[in-house]
CSV table of C-alpha atoms in Angstrom, one decimal:
chain,number,residue,atom,x,y,z
Q,1,MET,CA,22.7,17.4,17.0
Q,2,ASP,CA,19.8,17.2,14.7
Q,3,ASN,CA,16.3,18.0,15.4
Q,4,HIS,CA,15.1,14.5,15.7
Q,5,GLN,CA,17.6,13.5,18.8
Q,6,GLN,CA,16.8,17.3,19.8
Q,7,GLN,CA,12.8,16.6,20.0
Q,8,LYS,CA,14.0,12.9,21.2
Q,9,ASN,CA,15.5,14.0,24.1
Q,10,LEU,CA,12.6,16.4,24.9
Q,11,ALA,CA,10.1,13.8,24.7
Q,12,ARG,CA,12.1,10.7,26.3
Q,13,SER,CA,9.3,9.6,28.6
Q,14,SER,CA,5.9,10.4,29.7
Q,15,THR,CA,4.4,9.0,33.1
Q,16,PHE,CA,0.8,8.8,34.1
Q,17,ALA,CA,-0.1,8.6,37.9
Q,18,ASP,CA,-3.5,8.7,39.1
Q,19,ASP,CA,-4.2,12.6,39.9
Q,20,GLU,CA,-1.3,14.0,37.9
Q,21,LEU,CA,0.2,13.7,34.4
Q,22,GLU,CA,4.2,13.8,34.1
Q,23,LEU,CA,5.8,14.8,31.3
Q,24,VAL,CA,9.6,14.9,31.0
Q,25,MET,CA,11.8,17.4,28.7
Q,26,GLU,CA,14.8,15.4,29.4
Q,27,LEU,CA,18.5,17.9,28.3
Q,28,SER,CA,20.7,14.9,26.8
Q,29,GLU,CA,24.4,14.1,28.9
Q,30,LYS,CA,25.1,13.8,24.9
Q,31,ASP,CA,24.1,17.2,23.8
Q,32,ASN,CA,27.5,18.9,22.7
Q,33,LEU,CA,26.4,21.9,24.5
Q,34,TYR,CA,25.4,20.4,27.9
Q,35,GLU,CA,27.0,21.9,30.5
Q,36,LYS,CA,26.0,25.3,29.3
Q,37,LYS,CA,22.4,23.9,29.2
Q,38,LYS,CA,22.7,23.0,32.1
Q,39,LYS,CA,23.9,25.7,33.7
Q,40,LEU,CA,21.3,28.0,32.1
Q,41,LEU,CA,18.6,25.3,33.3
Q,42,GLU,CA,20.0,25.8,36.8
Q,43,VAL,CA,20.0,29.8,37.5
Q,44,MET,CA,16.2,29.8,35.9
Q,45,GLY,CA,15.8,27.1,38.7
Q,46,PHE,CA,14.3,24.1,36.7
Q,47,ASN,CA,15.5,20.2,37.7
Q,48,ILE,CA,17.7,18.7,35.2
Q,49,GLU,CA,15.1,16.1,35.1
Q,50,GLY,CA,13.1,17.8,33.3
Q,51,LYS,CA,10.0,16.8,35.0
Q,52,VAL,CA,7.0,19.1,34.2
Q,53,MET,CA,3.6,17.9,36.6
Q,54,ILE,CA,0.1,18.5,35.1
Q,55,LYS,CA,-2.8,18.2,37.1
Q,56,ARG,CA,-5.6,15.8,34.8
Q,57,THR,CA,-8.4,18.5,35.9
Q,58,GLY,CA,-7.6,22.3,35.5
Q,59,SER,CA,-8.2,26.2,34.3
Q,60,ALA,CA,-7.2,27.4,30.9
Q,61,GLU,CA,-5.2,29.9,33.2
Q,62,LEU,CA,-3.1,27.0,34.8
Q,63,ALA,CA,-2.5,25.2,31.5
Q,64,SER,CA,-1.4,28.6,30.4
Q,65,SER,CA,0.8,28.5,33.5
Q,66,VAL,CA,2.5,25.0,32.8
Q,67,LEU,CA,2.6,25.8,29.4
Q,68,GLU,CA,5.5,29.2,30.0
Q,69,GLU,CA,7.7,26.8,32.1
Q,70,MET,CA,7.7,23.9,29.3
Q,71,LEU,CA,8.0,26.7,26.9
Q,72,GLN,CA,11.4,28.2,28.7
Q,73,ARG,CA,13.0,24.6,29.1
Q,74,ALA,CA,12.2,24.0,25.3
Q,75,ARG,CA,13.6,27.0,24.1
Q,76,ILE,CA,17.1,26.4,26.6
Q,77,ILE,CA,17.3,22.4,25.1
Q,78,ASN,CA,16.8,23.3,21.6
Q,79,SER,CA,19.4,26.3,21.3
Q,80,ASP,CA,22.1,26.2,19.7
Q,81,GLU,CA,25.4,28.1,20.5
Q,82,VAL,CA,24.3,31.0,18.9
Q,83,ASP,CA,21.6,30.9,20.5
Q,84,LEU,CA,23.2,30.1,23.9
Q,85,TYR,CA,25.8,33.2,23.5
Q,86,PHE,CA,24.0,36.0,22.5
Q,87,GLY,CA,20.8,35.2,24.6
Q,88,GLY,CA,20.5,36.2,27.6
Q,89,ILE,CA,18.5,34.6,30.2
Q,90,ASP,CA,15.1,37.1,29.5
Q,91,SER,CA,15.4,35.6,26.0
Q,92,PHE,CA,14.4,32.5,27.2
Q,93,ARG,CA,12.0,33.6,29.6
Q,94,SER,CA,9.5,36.0,27.3
Q,95,VAL,CA,8.4,35.8,23.5
Q,96,GLY,CA,9.4,37.4,20.8
Q,97,LEU,CA,13.4,38.0,22.4
Q,98,CYS,CA,14.9,34.6,20.8
Q,99,SER,CA,15.5,33.8,17.2
Q,100,PRO,CA,12.0,32.8,14.8
Q,101,LYS,CA,13.4,29.2,14.4
Q,102,LEU,CA,14.3,28.6,18.1
Q,103,GLU,CA,10.8,29.6,19.4
Q,104,LEU,CA,9.0,27.5,16.3
Q,105,GLU,CA,11.5,24.9,17.5
Q,106,SER,CA,10.2,25.4,21.1
Q,107,LEU,CA,7.0,25.1,20.5
Q,108,HIS,CA,6.5,22.5,18.0
Q,109,SER,CA,8.8,20.3,20.5
Q,110,ILE,CA,6.4,20.6,23.0
Q,111,LEU,CA,3.2,20.1,20.8
Q,112,SER,CA,4.9,16.5,19.5
Q,113,LEU,CA,5.2,15.9,23.4
Q,114,VAL,CA,1.7,16.6,24.4
Q,115,GLU,CA,0.8,14.5,21.1
Q,116,LYS,CA,2.7,11.9,21.6
Q,117,SER,CA,1.7,11.5,25.7
Q,118,THR,CA,-2.0,12.4,24.5
Q,119,SER,CA,-1.9,9.0,21.7
Q,120,ASN,CA,0.3,6.7,23.8
Q,121,GLY,CA,-2.8,3.6,23.4
Q,122,GLN,CA,-3.8,4.7,26.9
Q,123,GLN,CA,-6.5,7.2,25.6
Q,124,ILE,CA,-5.7,9.5,29.1
Q,125,GLN,CA,-8.4,12.2,29.0
Q,126,SER,CA,-6.7,15.5,30.4
Q,127,GLU,CA,-8.1,19.3,30.4
Q,128,VAL,CA,-4.9,20.8,31.3
Q,129,LEU,CA,-3.0,18.8,28.6
Q,130,GLN,CA,-5.5,19.5,26.3
Q,131,HIS,CA,-5.3,23.5,27.2
Q,132,ILE,CA,-1.8,23.2,26.5
Q,133,ARG,CA,-2.1,21.6,22.8
Q,134,ASN,CA,-4.7,24.3,21.7
Q,135,ALA,CA,-2.3,27.0,23.3
Q,136,THR,CA,0.5,26.0,21.6
Q,137,ILE,CA,-1.3,25.6,18.2
Q,138,ASP,CA,-2.5,28.7,18.5
Q,139,MET,CA,0.8,30.3,19.6
Q,140,ILE,CA,2.3,28.7,16.4
Q,141,HIS,CA,-0.7,30.7,13.9
Q,142,GLU,CA,-0.3,33.6,15.7
Q,143,PHE,CA,4.1,33.0,14.9
Q,144,GLY,CA,2.8,32.7,11.6
Q,145,ASN,CA,1.3,35.5,11.5
Q,146,HIS,CA,3.7,37.8,12.2
Q,147,ILE,CA,6.0,36.9,9.2
Q,148,LYS,CA,3.6,36.0,6.3
Q,149,GLU,CA,5.1,37.7,3.7
Q,150,ASP,CA,3.2,39.1,0.3
Q,151,VAL,CA,4.0,36.8,-2.7
Q,152,LYS,CA,4.6,38.1,-6.3
Q,153,VAL,CA,4.6,35.3,-9.2
Q,154,ILE,CA,5.4,36.5,-12.6
Q,155,ASP,CA,2.9,34.2,-14.3
Q,156,ASN,CA,5.0,34.4,-17.8
Q,157,TRP,CA,8.4,32.9,-16.6
Q,158,ASN,CA,8.9,29.6,-18.5
Q,159,LEU,CA,8.6,26.8,-15.3
Q,160,ASP,CA,8.3,23.8,-18.6
Q,161,ASN,CA,11.2,22.3,-17.2
Q,162,GLU,CA,10.2,22.3,-13.3
Q,163,LYS,CA,6.8,21.1,-14.2
Q,164,CYS,CA,8.2,18.2,-16.2
Q,165,LEU,CA,10.2,17.4,-13.2
Q,166,LEU,CA,6.5,17.5,-11.4
Q,167,GLN,CA,5.1,15.3,-13.4
Q,168,TRP,CA,7.9,12.8,-13.4
Q,169,GLY,CA,7.7,13.1,-10.0
Q,170,ALA,CA,4.3,12.2,-9.6
Q,171,ASN,CA,4.7,9.3,-12.0
Q,172,ASN,CA,7.0,7.7,-9.8
Q,173,GLY,CA,5.5,7.6,-6.2
Q,174,VAL,CA,6.4,11.7,-5.6
Q,175,LYS,CA,3.1,13.2,-3.5
Q,176,THR,CA,3.3,17.3,-2.9
Q,177,ARG,CA,0.8,19.6,-2.6
Q,178,LEU,CA,3.0,22.3,-3.8
Q,179,ASP,CA,3.3,24.0,-6.9
Q,180,VAL,CA,6.5,25.6,-8.5
Q,181,ALA,CA,6.0,29.5,-9.4
Q,182,TYR,CA,8.8,31.5,-10.0
Q,183,ILE,CA,8.6,34.3,-7.7
Q,184,GLU,CA,9.7,37.8,-7.7
Q,185,GLY,CA,12.5,38.7,-5.5
Q,186,ALA,CA,13.2,35.1,-4.8
Q,187,GLY,CA,13.1,33.6,-8.1
Q,188,ARG,CA,12.5,29.8,-8.3
Q,189,GLY,CA,10.1,28.5,-5.6
Q,190,ALA,CA,8.0,26.2,-3.7
Q,191,ILE,CA,4.0,28.0,-3.4
Q,192,ALA,CA,1.4,26.4,-1.4
Q,193,LYS,CA,-2.0,25.0,-4.1
Q,194,GLU,CA,-4.2,24.6,-1.2
Q,195,ASP,CA,-4.3,25.7,2.6
Q,196,LEU,CA,-1.2,23.1,4.8
Q,197,ASP,CA,-1.6,23.2,8.1
Q,198,VAL,CA,0.5,21.8,11.1
Q,199,GLY,CA,1.9,18.2,11.0
Q,200,ASP,CA,1.2,18.5,7.5
Q,201,ILE,CA,2.9,16.9,4.6
Q,202,ALA,CA,3.7,19.2,1.5
Q,203,ILE,CA,6.6,16.4,0.0
Q,204,GLU,CA,6.9,13.0,0.0
Q,205,ILE,CA,9.6,11.2,-1.9
Q,206,PRO,CA,9.7,7.8,-2.1
Q,207,VAL,CA,13.5,6.4,-1.6
Q,208,SER,CA,13.3,5.1,-5.0
Q,209,VAL,CA,13.7,8.4,-6.5
Q,210,ILE,CA,16.6,10.0,-4.1
Q,211,ILE,CA,20.0,10.3,-5.5
Q,212,SER,CA,22.4,8.5,-2.7
Q,213,GLU,CA,25.7,6.8,-3.1
Q,214,ASP,CA,24.3,3.5,-3.7
Q,215,LEU,CA,23.4,4.8,-8.0
Q,216,VAL,CA,27.6,5.2,-8.2
Q,217,CYS,CA,28.3,1.6,-6.8
Q,218,LYS,CA,26.0,0.3,-9.9
Q,219,THR,CA,28.5,2.4,-12.1
Q,220,SER,CA,31.7,1.5,-14.8
Q,221,MET,CA,33.1,4.5,-13.0
Q,222,PHE,CA,32.8,2.9,-9.0
Q,223,PRO,CA,35.8,-0.2,-9.9
Q,224,VAL,CA,37.9,2.8,-10.6
Q,225,LEU,CA,37.2,5.0,-7.6
Q,226,GLU,CA,36.8,2.9,-5.2
Q,227,LYS,CA,40.6,2.6,-5.4
Q,228,VAL,CA,41.4,6.2,-5.0
Q,229,ASP,CA,43.2,6.3,-1.6
Q,230,GLY,CA,40.7,8.6,1.2
Q,231,ILE,CA,37.7,9.3,-1.5
Q,232,SER,CA,34.6,10.1,-0.8
Q,233,SER,CA,31.2,8.8,-1.3
Q,234,GLU,CA,30.2,12.7,-1.9
Q,235,THR,CA,33.0,13.3,-4.3
Q,236,MET,CA,31.6,9.5,-6.3
Q,237,LEU,CA,28.2,11.5,-6.5
Q,238,LEU,CA,29.9,14.7,-7.7
Q,239,LEU,CA,32.3,13.4,-10.6
Q,240,TRP,CA,28.7,10.5,-11.6
Q,241,SER,CA,26.5,13.6,-11.6
Q,242,MET,CA,29.5,15.7,-14.0
Q,243,LYS,CA,28.6,12.7,-16.2
Q,244,GLU,CA,25.0,11.6,-15.6
Q,245,LYS,CA,23.7,15.2,-17.0
Q,246,HIS,CA,24.5,14.7,-19.9
Q,247,ASP,CA,23.1,11.2,-20.2
Q,248,SER,CA,19.4,11.2,-22.4
Q,249,ASN,CA,18.7,8.3,-21.6
Q,250,SER,CA,19.4,8.9,-17.4
Q,251,ILE,CA,16.1,8.3,-15.2
Q,252,TYR,CA,17.4,11.8,-13.8
Q,253,LYS,CA,16.8,13.3,-17.0
Q,254,PHE,CA,13.7,15.8,-16.3
Q,255,TYR,CA,15.1,16.6,-12.7
Q,256,PHE,CA,19.0,17.7,-14.6
Q,257,ASP,CA,16.9,19.6,-17.3
Q,258,SER,CA,15.2,21.7,-14.1
Q,259,LEU,CA,18.1,22.4,-13.2
Q,260,PRO,CA,19.7,25.9,-13.9
Q,261,LYS,CA,22.6,26.5,-16.3
Q,262,ALA,CA,24.6,28.5,-13.8
Q,263,PHE,CA,23.7,28.6,-9.9
Q,264,ASN,CA,25.8,32.1,-9.6
Q,265,THR,CA,26.8,31.3,-5.7
Q,266,GLY,CA,29.5,32.9,-4.9
Q,267,LEU,CA,32.0,30.4,-6.4
Q,268,SER,CA,31.1,31.8,-9.7
Q,269,PHE,CA,31.4,35.4,-8.6
Q,270,GLY,CA,31.5,37.7,-12.1
Q,271,ILE,CA,34.2,40.1,-12.6
Q,272,GLU,CA,31.5,43.0,-11.4
Q,273,ALA,CA,30.9,41.2,-8.3
Q,274,VAL,CA,34.6,40.8,-7.3
Q,275,MET,CA,35.1,44.4,-7.4
Q,276,THR,CA,31.6,45.2,-5.9
Q,277,LEU,CA,33.5,42.7,-2.7
Q,278,ASP,CA,37.3,44.1,-3.0
Q,279,GLY,CA,38.6,44.3,0.6
Q,280,THR,CA,36.1,42.5,2.4
Q,281,LEU,CA,36.4,39.1,4.3
Q,282,LEU,CA,33.5,37.6,2.1
Q,283,LEU,CA,35.9,37.6,-0.9
Q,284,GLU,CA,38.6,36.3,1.0
Q,285,GLU,CA,36.5,33.3,1.9
Q,286,ILE,CA,35.2,33.5,-1.2
Q,287,VAL,CA,38.9,33.1,-3.4
Q,288,GLN,CA,40.1,30.4,-0.6
Q,289,ALA,CA,37.2,28.3,-1.1
Q,290,LYS,CA,37.2,28.5,-5.0
Q,291,GLU,CA,41.7,27.9,-4.7
Q,292,HIS,CA,41.0,24.9,-2.7
Q,293,LEU,CA,38.1,23.3,-5.1
Q,294,ARG,CA,40.5,23.8,-7.7
Q,295,SER,CA,43.8,22.4,-6.0
Q,296,GLN,CA,41.1,19.8,-5.7
Q,297,TYR,CA,40.3,19.2,-9.1
Q,298,ASP,CA,44.1,19.7,-10.7
Q,299,GLY,CA,44.6,16.5,-7.9
Q,300,LEU,CA,42.6,13.9,-9.4
Q,301,ILE,CA,40.3,14.5,-12.8
Q,302,PRO,CA,42.8,15.1,-15.3
Q,303,SER,CA,44.6,11.9,-14.3
Q,304,LEU,CA,41.2,10.4,-14.3
Q,305,CYS,CA,40.6,11.5,-17.6
Q,306,LYS,CA,44.0,9.7,-19.1
Q,307,ASP,CA,44.1,6.8,-17.6
Q,308,TYR,CA,40.4,5.9,-17.7
Q,309,PRO,CA,39.2,8.6,-21.3
Q,310,ASP,CA,36.3,6.4,-21.7
Q,311,ILE,CA,35.0,6.5,-18.4
Q,312,PHE,CA,35.6,10.3,-17.7
Q,313,PRO,CA,35.6,11.7,-20.5
Q,314,PRO,CA,38.2,15.2,-21.3
Q,315,GLU,CA,35.1,16.5,-22.6
Q,316,ILE,CA,32.8,16.3,-19.5
Q,317,TYR,CA,34.8,16.6,-16.8
Q,318,THR,CA,36.2,19.7,-17.2
Q,319,TRP,CA,37.0,22.7,-14.5
Q,320,ASP,CA,33.4,24.3,-15.3
Q,321,GLU,CA,32.0,21.7,-15.2
Q,322,PHE,CA,33.2,20.6,-11.9
Q,323,LEU,CA,32.7,23.7,-10.2
Q,324,TRP,CA,28.9,23.7,-11.4
Q,325,ALA,CA,28.5,20.6,-9.9
Q,326,CYS,CA,30.5,21.5,-6.8
Q,327,GLU,CA,27.6,24.4,-6.7
Q,328,LEU,CA,24.7,21.6,-7.3
Q,329,TRP,CA,25.8,19.6,-4.3
Q,330,TYR,CA,26.6,22.7,-2.2
Q,331,SER,CA,23.4,24.4,-2.5
Q,332,ASN,CA,21.1,21.0,-3.4
Q,333,SER,CA,22.0,18.0,-1.1
Q,334,MET,CA,20.6,16.9,1.9
Q,335,LYS,CA,21.8,14.6,4.7
Q,336,VAL,CA,19.5,11.8,4.9
Q,337,MET,CA,19.2,9.6,7.7
Q,338,PHE,CA,18.2,5.8,5.7
Q,339,SER,CA,16.0,3.2,7.4
Q,340,ASP,CA,20.0,1.2,8.1
Q,341,GLY,CA,20.9,4.0,10.0
Q,342,LYS,CA,23.2,5.0,7.6
Q,343,LEU,CA,23.8,9.3,6.7
Q,344,ARG,CA,23.9,9.9,3.6
Q,345,THR,CA,24.4,12.5,1.6
Q,346,CYS,CA,21.5,13.2,-1.3
Q,347,LEU,CA,19.6,15.1,-3.7
Q,348,ILE,CA,16.2,15.0,-3.2
Q,349,PRO,CA,14.5,15.5,-6.7
Q,350,ILE,CA,11.4,18.4,-6.1
Q,351,ALA,CA,12.2,18.9,-2.7
Q,352,GLY,CA,15.2,21.4,-4.3
Q,353,PHE,CA,12.3,23.7,-4.9
Q,354,LEU,CA,12.2,24.6,-1.4
Q,355,ASN,CA,14.1,28.1,-0.6
Q,356,HIS,CA,15.3,29.2,2.8
Q,357,SER,CA,14.1,31.3,5.4
Q,358,ILE,CA,15.3,31.9,8.9
Q,359,SER,CA,11.7,31.3,9.5
Q,360,PRO,CA,11.0,28.2,7.5
Q,361,HIS,CA,7.7,26.1,7.1
Q,362,ILE,CA,9.7,23.0,7.3
Q,363,MET,CA,12.8,21.8,10.2
Q,364,ASN,CA,12.1,18.6,10.8
Q,365,TYR,CA,13.4,16.6,7.8
Q,366,GLY,CA,15.7,14.2,6.8
Q,367,ARG,CA,14.9,10.9,8.1
Q,368,VAL,CA,13.4,7.9,5.9
Q,369,ASP,CA,10.2,6.9,7.2
Q,370,ILE,CA,10.6,3.2,7.5
Q,371,THR,CA,6.7,2.7,7.2
Q,372,THR,CA,6.2,4.4,4.2
Q,373,ASP,CA,9.8,4.4,2.6
Q,374,SER,CA,9.8,7.4,1.9
Q,375,LEU,CA,10.9,10.7,2.8
Q,376,LYS,CA,8.3,13.1,4.6
Q,377,PHE,CA,7.9,17.4,4.8
Q,378,PRO,CA,5.9,18.2,7.3
Q,379,LEU,CA,4.7,21.7,8.2
Q,380,SER,CA,5.8,23.3,11.4
Q,381,ARG,CA,3.7,26.1,11.2
Q,382,PRO,CA,0.5,26.7,8.2
Q,383,CYS,CA,0.8,27.7,4.4
Q,384,LYS,CA,-2.2,29.0,3.0
Q,385,THR,CA,-3.0,28.6,-0.6
Q,386,GLY,CA,-0.1,30.6,-2.7
Q,387,GLU,CA,2.1,31.1,0.1
Q,388,GLN,CA,5.6,30.1,-0.7
Q,389,CYS,CA,6.5,27.0,1.5
Q,390,TYR,CA,10.5,27.4,2.8
Q,391,LEU,CA,12.7,25.1,4.5
Q,392,SER,CA,15.5,25.4,6.8
Q,393,TYR,CA,19.4,24.7,5.1
Q,394,GLY,CA,20.4,25.0,8.6
Q,395,ASN,CA,21.9,27.8,10.7
Q,396,LEU,CA,23.8,29.0,8.5
Q,397,SER,CA,25.4,32.9,8.4
Q,398,SER,CA,24.5,35.5,5.6
Q,399,SER,CA,28.1,35.1,4.1
Q,400,HIS,CA,27.8,31.7,3.9
Q,401,LEU,CA,24.8,31.2,2.5
Q,402,ILE,CA,26.3,33.7,-0.7
Q,403,THR,CA,29.5,31.9,-1.3
Q,404,PHE,CA,27.4,28.5,-1.5
Q,405,TYR,CA,23.5,29.2,-2.6
Q,406,GLY,CA,24.2,32.5,-4.4
Q,407,PHE,CA,21.3,34.2,-2.3
Q,408,LEU,CA,20.7,36.5,0.9
Q,409,PRO,CA,17.9,35.7,3.7
Q,410,LYS,CA,15.2,37.9,4.3
Q,411,GLY,CA,14.9,39.4,7.8
Q,412,ASP,CA,18.0,39.8,10.5
Q,413,ASN,CA,19.8,36.6,10.3
Q,414,PRO,CA,20.5,35.6,13.9
Q,415,HIS,CA,23.5,33.0,12.2
Q,416,ASP,CA,25.4,36.4,11.3
Q,417,VAL,CA,28.4,36.6,14.1
Q,418,ILE,CA,31.6,38.3,14.1
Q,419,PRO,CA,34.8,37.4,15.5
Q,420,LEU,CA,34.7,38.1,19.3
Q,421,GLU,CA,38.6,38.0,21.1
Q,422,ASN,CA,39.9,38.4,24.6
Q,423,TYR,CA,35.3,39.0,25.4
Q,424,SER,CA,35.0,38.0,29.1
Q,425,ASP,CA,31.3,39.4,29.4
Q,426,SER,CA,29.2,37.6,26.9
Q,427,PRO,CA,25.2,38.9,27.2
Q,428,SER,CA,24.5,35.3,28.5
Q,429,GLY,CA,26.8,35.2,31.6
Q,430,PHE,CA,29.2,32.4,29.9
Q,431,HIS,CA,32.7,32.6,29.4
Q,432,GLU,CA,33.5,31.7,26.1
Q,433,SER,CA,35.4,33.4,22.8
Q,434,HIS,CA,33.1,33.1,20.0
Q,435,ARG,CA,33.8,32.6,16.2
Q,436,SER,CA,31.6,31.2,14.1
Q,437,SER,CA,32.6,27.9,12.4
Q,438,LEU,CA,30.6,27.6,9.4
Q,439,SER,CA,33.5,28.5,6.4
Q,440,PHE,CA,34.1,26.8,3.6
Q,441,ARG,CA,36.2,24.0,4.9
Q,442,ASP,CA,33.7,22.9,6.6
Q,443,TYR,CA,31.7,21.8,3.3
Q,444,THR,CA,34.8,21.2,0.8
Q,445,GLY,CA,36.1,18.8,3.2
Q,446,ARG,CA,33.5,16.6,2.2
Q,447,LEU,CA,35.3,16.7,-1.1
Q,448,ARG,CA,38.4,14.6,-0.6
Q,449,LEU,CA,39.8,13.7,-3.9
Q,450,THR,CA,42.7,13.1,-2.8
């Protein structure tokens, strides 16, 4: 279940009475982990309906007590399978014991619920609610202060192509409060041009510049590809991007020019890196992933080039170009929910400058705002001028990030898990044999070539 749905479930409704304010932090029965979360809520003494009663008037101490209860509930509601498995009851009760991302998601969900309650048109004044809002914002700021990092920008690095892309974006309606820089130890990244606070929009991308499957439907390759049995829209986009990057008249020329000539993910590791990984499970996964891609390439591309050489020129549709395109889509694509309710895999020019962190600034994104017809990237925690602004790519293990993104995240990654076989006493008290479900098959499976 995505963050948007969790937020919706958390803030299903808020009802006002004369003396009290009722907030509802509901656990949806559609949650894939509903039974486990329900059990944990019951163990901690919370009602499943999620009702939190708040007095209209009261002290900051009363608000602090209510916020503590809300935060414990929110941690459980926003938790994923890894959080539940490795997090005992104490981790949901105390600050600093759950993962940074879960803590930030929980705080932000409470803030969203409170702000929704105070802006519902009734203009209800509640001292306690205001205290809760202020305390939540203070905790978010404190959270950010603990994980703030020093950024060393390499000034003499050539970023001409990236700057051209930013200008192209501005000319096409993109609004950004971030700049691009080459950062020591991180490579290319996005840094704040000004102080940004919780809720500020770091980047706003018009739908008109998003690269999605609709583009393929307008090309000469679509009538050919739509006849291929079982081919996915993601695969069509991948084949489109292989050709589009060579088109000097493409409206996305500045975007393709800004992309690296080599992504250096695990899929394109050289001999030296492979030798270093010899005998490891990571190398085995990389080899399997690459073999899988090779079989998909061989199953479709040569025949397309043979039967339709004008549409699929053999000099463009090589194995190396195919692998580059795979790395592009694995490392840069995002799932976006459009206003028609359809979820599409897309490339988002300029947003690709945002790097991943286990303690990101931006977490809730991926849904087109129907009022502006744009994709917005709001901040869940503050980002100061000159600070690198991070995105969350998802709950990914470090081995997955190496294989498909080519980097290791800073800090302890809570999603680095090991296979557990026949293990009956998990720390959280739930009996389960846990394996990471994040394997290359989940991602290469999008490329159903045949």
